[in-house]
Amino acid sequence: MPFNARCTGHGNRFQAAEEVNEMLSIVHARTDFFQREIGQPQPNTKTGPAPGFAGAIPIDTQSFSQVALSGDVAFLGCDLEINRRYGRHNPGAASFLRKKTKAAGPYRGLYDLGSVTSTDPSEAMIEIADTAATVVNSGGLPVIIGCDHTASLAGLLGSARDEPERPVYVYFDAHFDLGRNCAEDDRLHNGGFVGDMLRHKWARCAVNIGGRSIATQLDYPDTPRFASIPAYTSISLLTQCLAPLKGETIYVSLDADVLDPAFAPNVACPEPGGLSVEALSRCCRWLNRNCRVIGADLMEALPHQGNRLAEDALLKCLLTLTGKEPLHETRHRIRTEKSTHSPARPETTSSRKTNVPYCRLVETNAATPCEEPSMKDRTQTTRPATVVS
């Protein structure tokens, strides 16, 4: 049936077929006008590329160099194991973390450069180093997500390529990875790459945080330019032990097994008695505020079918290290700062405090914590405070 015939005979629904055809012609004319002047409609962004690590924006390296602002984070994944000697195999760990953490955040200034395309370990190391150097030259901060810890060496070499002096390598790890039980020419693997790094002076020195495996307790000769902070150190003491790093240029590596298995059970080389998430987060925040971080990485996570709590916690600590925080936490912090800067009430004699350094004030008429003041005490005038040195 023609369209004109379908539109007739329906009373108030359509006044006349001619009016409907006129409306259609106007719509078609406007559509042609918009297509000529504005261009074709944009595709639906919901069908675009999937978000990257922590909801990062997928982008290629060349485009990142054009749009990056100072301090923007560029993730690079590596699903290839470079040279695993110890622990369970975890190929595909980067893609696993990307999928697990894509709903985290949202964060501002995060980009995902995709994954390493090389299938040869040597070529993959070169690709990681070149990409990290490109990100640094663009003003960004490279973050490598890999499988075995050997890939961290490539991230260090690329991030420090144009540095005037070698940085300090700070790594959170249950193992020292010095390769002290290996031959000197057989340390370029996940259990000895730090020893190779120090031997070739690719880093000025190395500082381990969280080492606690049995191998760390064996009696080996002291390693030059190496220091360690045990995992059983309290949170307050941890930041005090980091004080010598203040003002240093550092590259930071997170091995997932630095956390206690209660917080991160799915790692390649689990060790009991590790750090808590709070302790790791405090250390990362201190390093961000007191050091110059040129690059970072996260290694040794094990793909699994459970929840993503451990992966979210590790990635959040990693982003705390880079100075990034979720937008909702940023808004909450801004509101808190505004509330603390509200106009102060005028100071009265009763509210004025005695400013005596290195002394404590003791109320002579104060009741003990478990004793209720009597009605007689309530009616009496409070005596002045006595200074006790």
CSV table of C-alpha atoms in Angstrom, one decimal:
chain,number,residue,atom,x,y,z
A,1,MET,CA,0.0,0.0,0.0
A,2,PRO,CA,1.4,3.5,-0.9
A,3,PHE,CA,2.4,5.7,1.9
A,4,ASN,CA,-0.3,8.3,1.0
A,5,ALA,CA,-3.1,5.8,1.2
A,6,ARG,CA,-1.9,4.6,4.6
A,7,CYS,CA,-2.0,8.1,6.0
A,8,THR,CA,-5.6,8.9,4.9
A,9,GLY,CA,-8.8,8.0,6.8
A,10,HIS,CA,-7.4,8.2,10.4
A,11,GLY,CA,-9.2,11.3,11.6
A,12,ASN,CA,-7.1,13.4,14.0
A,13,ARG,CA,-4.0,11.3,13.7
A,14,PHE,CA,-3.1,12.8,10.3
A,15,GLN,CA,-4.9,15.7,8.9
A,16,ALA,CA,-4.0,14.9,5.3
A,17,ALA,CA,-1.5,12.9,3.4
A,18,GLU,CA,-0.1,16.1,1.7
A,19,GLU,CA,0.9,17.6,5.1
A,20,VAL,CA,2.7,14.4,6.1
A,21,ASN,CA,4.6,14.3,2.8
A,22,GLU,CA,5.5,18.0,3.3
A,23,MET,CA,6.9,17.3,6.8
A,24,LEU,CA,9.0,14.4,5.5
A,25,SER,CA,10.4,16.6,2.7
A,26,ILE,CA,11.4,19.2,5.3
A,27,VAL,CA,13.1,16.5,7.5
A,28,HIS,CA,15.0,15.2,4.5
A,29,ALA,CA,16.1,18.7,3.5
A,30,ARG,CA,17.4,19.4,7.0
A,31,THR,CA,19.2,16.1,7.1
A,32,ASP,CA,20.9,16.9,3.8
A,33,PHE,CA,21.9,20.3,5.1
A,34,PHE,CA,23.5,18.9,8.3
A,35,GLN,CA,25.4,16.3,6.4
A,36,ARG,CA,26.7,18.9,4.0
A,37,GLU,CA,27.6,21.5,6.6
A,38,ILE,CA,28.5,19.4,9.7
A,39,GLY,CA,29.5,16.1,8.2
A,40,GLN,CA,28.4,12.6,8.9
A,41,PRO,CA,27.1,11.7,12.4
A,42,GLN,CA,29.9,10.6,14.9
A,43,PRO,CA,29.9,6.9,15.8
A,44,ASN,CA,28.7,5.9,19.2
A,45,THR,CA,31.6,6.1,21.7
A,46,LYS,CA,30.2,3.2,23.7
A,47,THR,CA,31.2,0.9,20.9
A,48,GLY,CA,34.8,2.2,20.7
A,49,PRO,CA,37.9,0.6,22.2
A,50,ALA,CA,37.6,-1.0,25.6
A,51,PRO,CA,39.1,1.0,28.5
A,52,GLY,CA,42.7,0.1,29.6
A,53,PHE,CA,44.4,-0.3,32.9
A,54,ALA,CA,42.3,1.5,35.6
A,55,GLY,CA,40.0,2.8,32.9
A,56,ALA,CA,42.9,4.5,31.0
A,57,ILE,CA,42.2,5.9,27.5
A,58,PRO,CA,43.6,3.6,24.8
A,59,ILE,CA,46.0,5.5,22.5
A,60,ASP,CA,49.0,4.8,20.4
A,61,THR,CA,52.5,6.1,21.2
A,62,GLN,CA,52.6,8.7,18.5
A,63,SER,CA,49.2,10.2,19.5
A,64,PHE,CA,50.3,10.2,23.2
A,65,SER,CA,53.3,12.3,22.3
A,66,GLN,CA,51.0,14.9,20.8
A,67,VAL,CA,48.4,15.1,23.5
A,68,ALA,CA,50.3,14.3,26.7
A,69,LEU,CA,50.6,16.8,29.5
A,70,SER,CA,53.3,16.8,32.1
A,71,GLY,CA,52.8,14.0,34.6
A,72,ASP,CA,50.4,12.0,32.5
A,73,VAL,CA,50.7,8.2,33.0
A,74,ALA,CA,51.2,5.9,30.0
A,75,PHE,CA,50.7,2.2,30.6
A,76,LEU,CA,52.4,-0.5,28.5
A,77,GLY,CA,51.6,-4.1,28.9
A,78,CYS,CA,53.9,-7.1,28.3
A,79,ASP,CA,52.2,-10.5,28.1
A,80,LEU,CA,55.5,-12.3,27.4
A,81,GLU,CA,57.7,-13.8,30.1
A,82,ILE,CA,61.2,-12.5,29.4
A,83,ASN,CA,63.2,-15.0,31.4
A,84,ARG,CA,61.5,-16.8,34.3
A,85,ARG,CA,63.8,-18.9,36.5
A,86,TYR,CA,61.7,-19.1,39.7
A,87,GLY,CA,58.0,-19.2,40.5
A,88,ARG,CA,54.8,-20.1,38.7
A,89,HIS,CA,54.5,-19.1,35.0
A,90,ASN,CA,52.1,-16.2,34.4
A,91,PRO,CA,52.0,-15.4,30.6
A,92,GLY,CA,49.2,-13.0,29.7
A,93,ALA,CA,49.4,-11.2,33.1
A,94,ALA,CA,49.2,-7.8,31.6
A,95,SER,CA,46.0,-8.5,29.6
A,96,PHE,CA,44.5,-10.1,32.8
A,97,LEU,CA,45.2,-7.0,34.8
A,98,ARG,CA,43.9,-4.7,32.1
A,99,LYS,CA,40.6,-6.6,32.1
A,100,LYS,CA,40.4,-6.9,35.9
A,101,THR,CA,41.0,-3.2,36.6
A,102,LYS,CA,39.2,-1.5,33.7
A,103,ALA,CA,36.4,-0.5,36.0
A,104,ALA,CA,38.7,1.1,38.6
A,105,GLY,CA,38.8,4.9,39.0
A,106,PRO,CA,38.0,7.1,37.2
A,107,TYR,CA,41.3,8.8,37.0
A,108,ARG,CA,42.5,11.8,35.1
A,109,GLY,CA,45.6,11.7,32.9
A,110,LEU,CA,45.8,7.9,32.3
A,111,TYR,CA,46.6,6.4,28.9
A,112,ASP,CA,47.1,2.9,27.7
A,113,LEU,CA,49.6,2.3,24.9
A,114,GLY,CA,48.5,-1.3,24.4
A,115,SER,CA,50.8,-4.3,24.7
A,116,VAL,CA,54.3,-5.3,23.5
A,117,THR,CA,54.0,-6.9,20.0
A,118,SER,CA,57.4,-8.6,19.9
A,119,THR,CA,57.4,-12.4,20.6
A,120,ASP,CA,61.1,-12.6,21.1
A,121,PRO,CA,62.3,-11.8,24.7
A,122,SER,CA,65.3,-9.7,23.6
A,123,GLU,CA,63.2,-7.7,21.1
A,124,ALA,CA,60.5,-7.3,23.7
A,125,MET,CA,63.0,-5.7,26.1
A,126,ILE,CA,64.1,-3.3,23.4
A,127,GLU,CA,60.5,-2.4,22.6
A,128,ILE,CA,59.8,-1.7,26.3
A,129,ALA,CA,62.9,0.4,26.7
A,130,ASP,CA,62.2,2.5,23.6
A,131,THR,CA,58.5,3.1,24.5
A,132,ALA,CA,59.5,4.2,28.0
A,133,ALA,CA,62.1,6.6,26.6
A,134,THR,CA,59.5,8.1,24.2
A,135,VAL,CA,57.0,8.6,27.1
A,136,VAL,CA,59.6,10.3,29.2
A,137,ASN,CA,60.6,12.6,26.3
A,138,SER,CA,56.9,13.5,25.9
A,139,GLY,CA,56.7,14.6,29.6
A,140,GLY,CA,54.8,11.5,30.7
A,141,LEU,CA,55.5,8.8,33.2
A,142,PRO,CA,55.9,5.3,31.9
A,143,VAL,CA,54.3,2.4,33.8
A,144,ILE,CA,55.1,-1.1,32.7
A,145,ILE,CA,52.7,-4.0,33.5
A,146,GLY,CA,54.5,-7.3,32.9
A,147,CYS,CA,54.8,-11.0,33.8
A,148,ASP,CA,58.2,-11.9,35.3
A,149,HIS,CA,60.2,-9.3,37.1
A,150,THR,CA,63.0,-9.3,34.5
A,151,ALA,CA,61.0,-6.8,32.3
A,152,SER,CA,61.5,-4.2,35.1
A,153,LEU,CA,65.1,-3.9,33.9
A,154,ALA,CA,63.9,-2.7,30.5
A,155,GLY,CA,61.6,-0.1,32.1
A,156,LEU,CA,64.5,1.2,34.1
A,157,LEU,CA,66.9,1.5,31.2
A,158,GLY,CA,64.3,3.3,29.0
A,159,SER,CA,63.1,5.7,31.7
A,160,ALA,CA,66.7,6.7,32.6
A,161,ARG,CA,68.0,6.8,29.0
A,162,ASP,CA,68.4,10.6,29.0
A,163,GLU,CA,69.1,11.2,32.7
A,164,PRO,CA,72.4,12.9,33.5
A,165,GLU,CA,73.1,10.3,36.2
A,166,ARG,CA,71.7,6.9,37.0
A,167,PRO,CA,68.7,6.7,39.3
A,168,VAL,CA,68.2,4.7,42.4
A,169,TYR,CA,66.3,1.5,41.8
A,170,VAL,CA,63.6,1.1,44.6
A,171,TYR,CA,61.8,-2.2,44.5
A,172,PHE,CA,59.1,-3.7,46.7
A,173,ASP,CA,59.7,-7.4,46.6
A,174,ALA,CA,59.7,-10.4,48.9
A,175,HIS,CA,63.0,-11.5,47.3
A,176,PHE,CA,66.2,-9.7,46.8
A,177,ASP,CA,66.6,-10.9,43.2
A,178,LEU,CA,70.4,-10.5,43.5
A,179,GLY,CA,71.2,-13.9,42.0
A,180,ARG,CA,73.8,-14.5,44.7
A,181,ASN,CA,73.5,-18.3,44.2
A,182,CYS,CA,74.0,-18.0,40.5
A,183,ALA,CA,77.1,-17.6,38.3
A,184,GLU,CA,78.1,-14.0,37.7
A,185,ASP,CA,77.3,-14.3,34.0
A,186,ASP,CA,73.9,-16.1,34.7
A,187,ARG,CA,71.8,-13.5,36.5
A,188,LEU,CA,69.7,-12.0,33.7
A,189,HIS,CA,66.5,-13.6,34.9
A,190,ASN,CA,63.7,-12.9,37.5
A,191,GLY,CA,65.8,-14.2,40.4
A,192,GLY,CA,69.1,-12.3,39.6
A,193,PHE,CA,68.5,-9.2,37.4
A,194,VAL,CA,69.1,-6.8,40.3
A,195,GLY,CA,72.5,-8.3,40.8
A,196,ASP,CA,73.2,-7.8,37.1
A,197,MET,CA,71.9,-4.3,37.3
A,198,LEU,CA,74.3,-3.4,40.0
A,199,ARG,CA,77.3,-5.2,38.4
A,200,HIS,CA,76.8,-3.2,35.1
A,201,LYS,CA,76.0,0.0,37.1
A,202,TRP,CA,72.7,0.5,35.3
A,203,ALA,CA,71.4,1.9,38.6
A,204,ARG,CA,73.4,4.0,41.1
A,205,CYS,CA,72.2,1.7,43.9
A,206,ALA,CA,69.3,-0.6,44.8
A,207,VAL,CA,66.9,-0.4,47.8
A,208,ASN,CA,64.7,-3.4,48.6
A,209,ILE,CA,61.6,-3.0,50.7
A,210,GLY,CA,59.7,-6.1,52.0
A,211,GLY,CA,62.4,-8.8,51.5
A,212,ARG,CA,61.6,-11.8,53.7
A,213,SER,CA,62.2,-15.1,51.8
A,214,ILE,CA,64.4,-17.8,53.2
A,215,ALA,CA,67.1,-16.9,50.6
A,216,THR,CA,67.3,-13.4,52.1
A,217,GLN,CA,68.4,-14.9,55.5
A,218,LEU,CA,71.3,-16.9,54.0
A,219,ASP,CA,74.9,-15.8,54.8
A,220,TYR,CA,76.2,-14.3,51.6
A,221,PRO,CA,78.9,-11.7,51.2
A,222,ASP,CA,77.6,-8.1,51.4
A,223,THR,CA,76.5,-6.7,48.0
A,224,PRO,CA,77.9,-3.2,47.3
A,225,ARG,CA,75.4,-0.4,46.7
A,226,PHE,CA,72.5,-2.5,48.1
A,227,ALA,CA,70.2,-1.9,51.1
A,228,SER,CA,67.1,-3.5,52.3
A,229,ILE,CA,64.2,-2.7,54.7
A,230,PRO,CA,62.5,-5.8,56.2
A,231,ALA,CA,58.8,-6.5,55.7
A,232,TYR,CA,58.2,-6.8,59.5
A,233,THR,CA,59.1,-3.1,60.0
A,234,SER,CA,56.2,-1.0,61.4
A,235,ILE,CA,54.4,1.4,59.1
A,236,SER,CA,55.7,4.5,61.0
A,237,LEU,CA,59.3,3.1,60.9
A,238,LEU,CA,59.1,2.3,57.2
A,239,THR,CA,58.8,5.9,56.2
A,240,GLN,CA,61.6,6.8,58.6
A,241,CYS,CA,63.8,4.2,56.9
A,242,LEU,CA,63.0,5.8,53.5
A,243,ALA,CA,64.3,9.2,54.7
A,244,PRO,CA,67.8,8.9,53.0
A,245,LEU,CA,66.0,8.7,49.7
A,246,LYS,CA,64.5,12.2,50.0
A,247,GLY,CA,65.3,14.3,47.0
A,248,GLU,CA,66.6,11.4,44.9
A,249,THR,CA,65.7,10.5,41.3
A,250,ILE,CA,64.2,7.0,41.5
A,251,TYR,CA,62.6,4.2,39.5
A,252,VAL,CA,60.1,2.1,41.5
A,253,SER,CA,59.1,-1.5,40.9
A,254,LEU,CA,56.3,-3.3,42.6
A,255,ASP,CA,56.5,-7.1,42.8
A,256,ALA,CA,53.0,-8.4,43.7
A,257,ASP,CA,54.4,-10.8,46.2
A,258,VAL,CA,55.6,-8.0,48.5
A,259,LEU,CA,52.0,-8.0,49.9
A,260,ASP,CA,51.1,-10.6,52.5
A,261,PRO,CA,49.2,-13.6,50.9
A,262,ALA,CA,46.2,-12.5,53.0
A,263,PHE,CA,45.9,-9.4,50.7
A,264,ALA,CA,47.4,-10.8,47.5
A,265,PRO,CA,47.2,-14.6,47.3
A,266,ASN,CA,47.5,-14.9,43.5
A,267,VAL,CA,51.2,-14.1,42.9
A,268,ALA,CA,53.9,-16.1,41.2
A,269,CYS,CA,56.1,-16.5,44.3
A,270,PRO,CA,54.1,-16.0,47.5
A,271,GLU,CA,55.8,-15.6,50.8
A,272,PRO,CA,54.2,-15.3,54.2
A,273,GLY,CA,54.6,-12.2,56.5
A,274,GLY,CA,54.4,-9.5,53.8
A,275,LEU,CA,53.3,-5.9,53.9
A,276,SER,CA,49.7,-4.8,54.2
A,277,VAL,CA,48.0,-2.7,51.6
A,278,GLU,CA,48.1,0.3,53.9
A,279,ALA,CA,51.8,0.0,54.5
A,280,LEU,CA,52.5,-0.2,50.7
A,281,SER,CA,50.2,2.7,50.0
A,282,ARG,CA,51.9,4.8,52.7
A,283,CYS,CA,55.4,4.1,51.3
A,284,CYS,CA,54.2,4.9,47.7
A,285,ARG,CA,52.7,8.2,48.9
A,286,TRP,CA,55.9,9.1,50.7
A,287,LEU,CA,58.0,8.4,47.6
A,288,ASN,CA,55.8,10.4,45.4
A,289,ARG,CA,56.0,13.4,47.8
A,290,ASN,CA,59.7,13.3,48.6
A,291,CYS,CA,61.4,11.8,45.5
A,292,ARG,CA,61.4,12.4,41.7
A,293,VAL,CA,59.8,9.3,40.2
A,294,ILE,CA,60.8,8.8,36.5
A,295,GLY,CA,59.1,5.4,35.9
A,296,ALA,CA,57.4,2.5,37.6
A,297,ASP,CA,56.2,-1.0,36.9
A,298,LEU,CA,54.1,-3.8,38.4
A,299,MET,CA,55.2,-7.5,38.0
A,300,GLU,CA,54.5,-11.1,39.0
A,301,ALA,CA,50.7,-11.0,39.3
A,302,LEU,CA,49.1,-14.4,38.6
A,303,PRO,CA,45.9,-14.6,36.4
A,304,HIS,CA,43.0,-16.2,38.3
A,305,GLN,CA,39.3,-16.5,38.3
A,306,GLY,CA,38.6,-14.9,41.7
A,307,ASN,CA,37.7,-11.3,42.6
A,308,ARG,CA,39.8,-8.3,41.7
A,309,LEU,CA,40.4,-6.8,45.1
A,310,ALA,CA,44.1,-7.5,45.2
A,311,GLU,CA,44.6,-6.2,41.6
A,312,ASP,CA,42.7,-3.0,42.4
A,313,ALA,CA,44.8,-2.5,45.5
A,314,LEU,CA,48.1,-3.0,43.7
A,315,LEU,CA,47.2,-0.7,40.9
A,316,LYS,CA,45.9,1.9,43.3
A,317,CYS,CA,49.2,1.9,45.2
A,318,LEU,CA,51.0,2.1,41.8
A,319,LEU,CA,49.0,5.2,40.9
A,320,THR,CA,49.5,6.7,44.3
A,321,LEU,CA,53.2,6.5,43.5
A,322,THR,CA,52.6,8.5,40.3
A,323,GLY,CA,50.5,11.1,42.1
A,324,LYS,CA,47.2,10.0,40.7
A,325,GLU,CA,44.1,9.5,42.8
A,326,PRO,CA,40.5,8.7,41.8
A,327,LEU,CA,38.4,11.7,40.9
A,328,HIS,CA,35.9,11.1,43.7
A,329,GLU,CA,38.7,11.1,46.3
A,330,THR,CA,40.0,14.3,44.8
A,331,ARG,CA,36.6,16.0,45.2
A,332,HIS,CA,36.4,14.7,48.7
A,333,ARG,CA,39.8,16.1,49.6
A,334,ILE,CA,39.0,19.5,48.1
A,335,ARG,CA,35.8,19.7,50.1
A,336,THR,CA,37.7,18.7,53.3
A,337,GLU,CA,40.3,21.4,52.6
A,338,LYS,CA,37.6,24.0,52.1
A,339,SER,CA,35.9,23.1,55.4
A,340,THR,CA,39.2,23.3,57.3
A,341,HIS,CA,39.7,26.8,56.0
A,342,SER,CA,36.4,28.2,57.3
A,343,PRO,CA,36.7,31.4,59.3
A,344,ALA,CA,37.9,30.8,62.9
A,345,ARG,CA,35.7,31.8,65.8
A,346,PRO,CA,37.1,34.7,67.9
A,347,GLU,CA,39.5,33.5,70.6
A,348,THR,CA,38.2,34.0,74.2
A,349,THR,CA,40.1,33.8,77.5
A,350,SER,CA,38.7,30.4,78.3
A,351,SER,CA,39.7,28.9,74.9
A,352,ARG,CA,43.2,30.4,74.8
A,353,LYS,CA,45.9,27.8,75.2
A,354,THR,CA,49.2,28.2,77.0
A,355,ASN,CA,52.0,28.0,74.5
A,356,VAL,CA,54.8,26.2,76.5
A,357,PRO,CA,57.2,24.1,74.4
A,358,TYR,CA,58.1,20.5,75.4
A,359,CYS,CA,55.6,20.6,78.3
A,360,ARG,CA,52.2,19.0,78.9
A,361,LEU,CA,49.2,20.6,80.5
A,362,VAL,CA,47.5,18.8,83.4
A,363,GLU,CA,44.2,19.9,84.8
A,364,THR,CA,44.4,19.9,88.6
A,365,ASN,CA,40.7,19.4,89.0
A,366,ALA,CA,40.1,16.9,86.1
A,367,ALA,CA,38.4,13.6,86.8
A,368,THR,CA,39.9,10.3,85.8
A,369,PRO,CA,38.6,8.8,82.5
A,370,CYS,CA,36.4,6.3,84.4
A,371,GLU,CA,35.2,8.6,87.1
A,372,GLU,CA,32.1,10.9,86.7
A,373,PRO,CA,32.6,14.4,88.2
A,374,SER,CA,30.4,15.1,91.1
A,375,MET,CA,27.8,17.9,91.0
A,376,LYS,CA,29.9,19.9,93.4
A,377,ASP,CA,32.9,19.8,91.0
A,378,ARG,CA,30.7,20.9,88.1
A,379,THR,CA,29.6,24.0,89.9
A,380,GLN,CA,33.1,25.0,91.0
A,381,THR,CA,35.3,27.2,88.8
A,382,THR,CA,38.0,25.3,87.0
A,383,ARG,CA,41.4,26.0,88.3
A,384,PRO,CA,44.2,27.1,86.0
A,385,ALA,CA,46.3,24.5,84.4
A,386,THR,CA,49.6,23.5,85.9
A,387,VAL,CA,52.6,23.1,83.7
A,388,VAL,CA,54.5,19.9,84.3
A,389,SER,CA,57.9,19.7,82.7
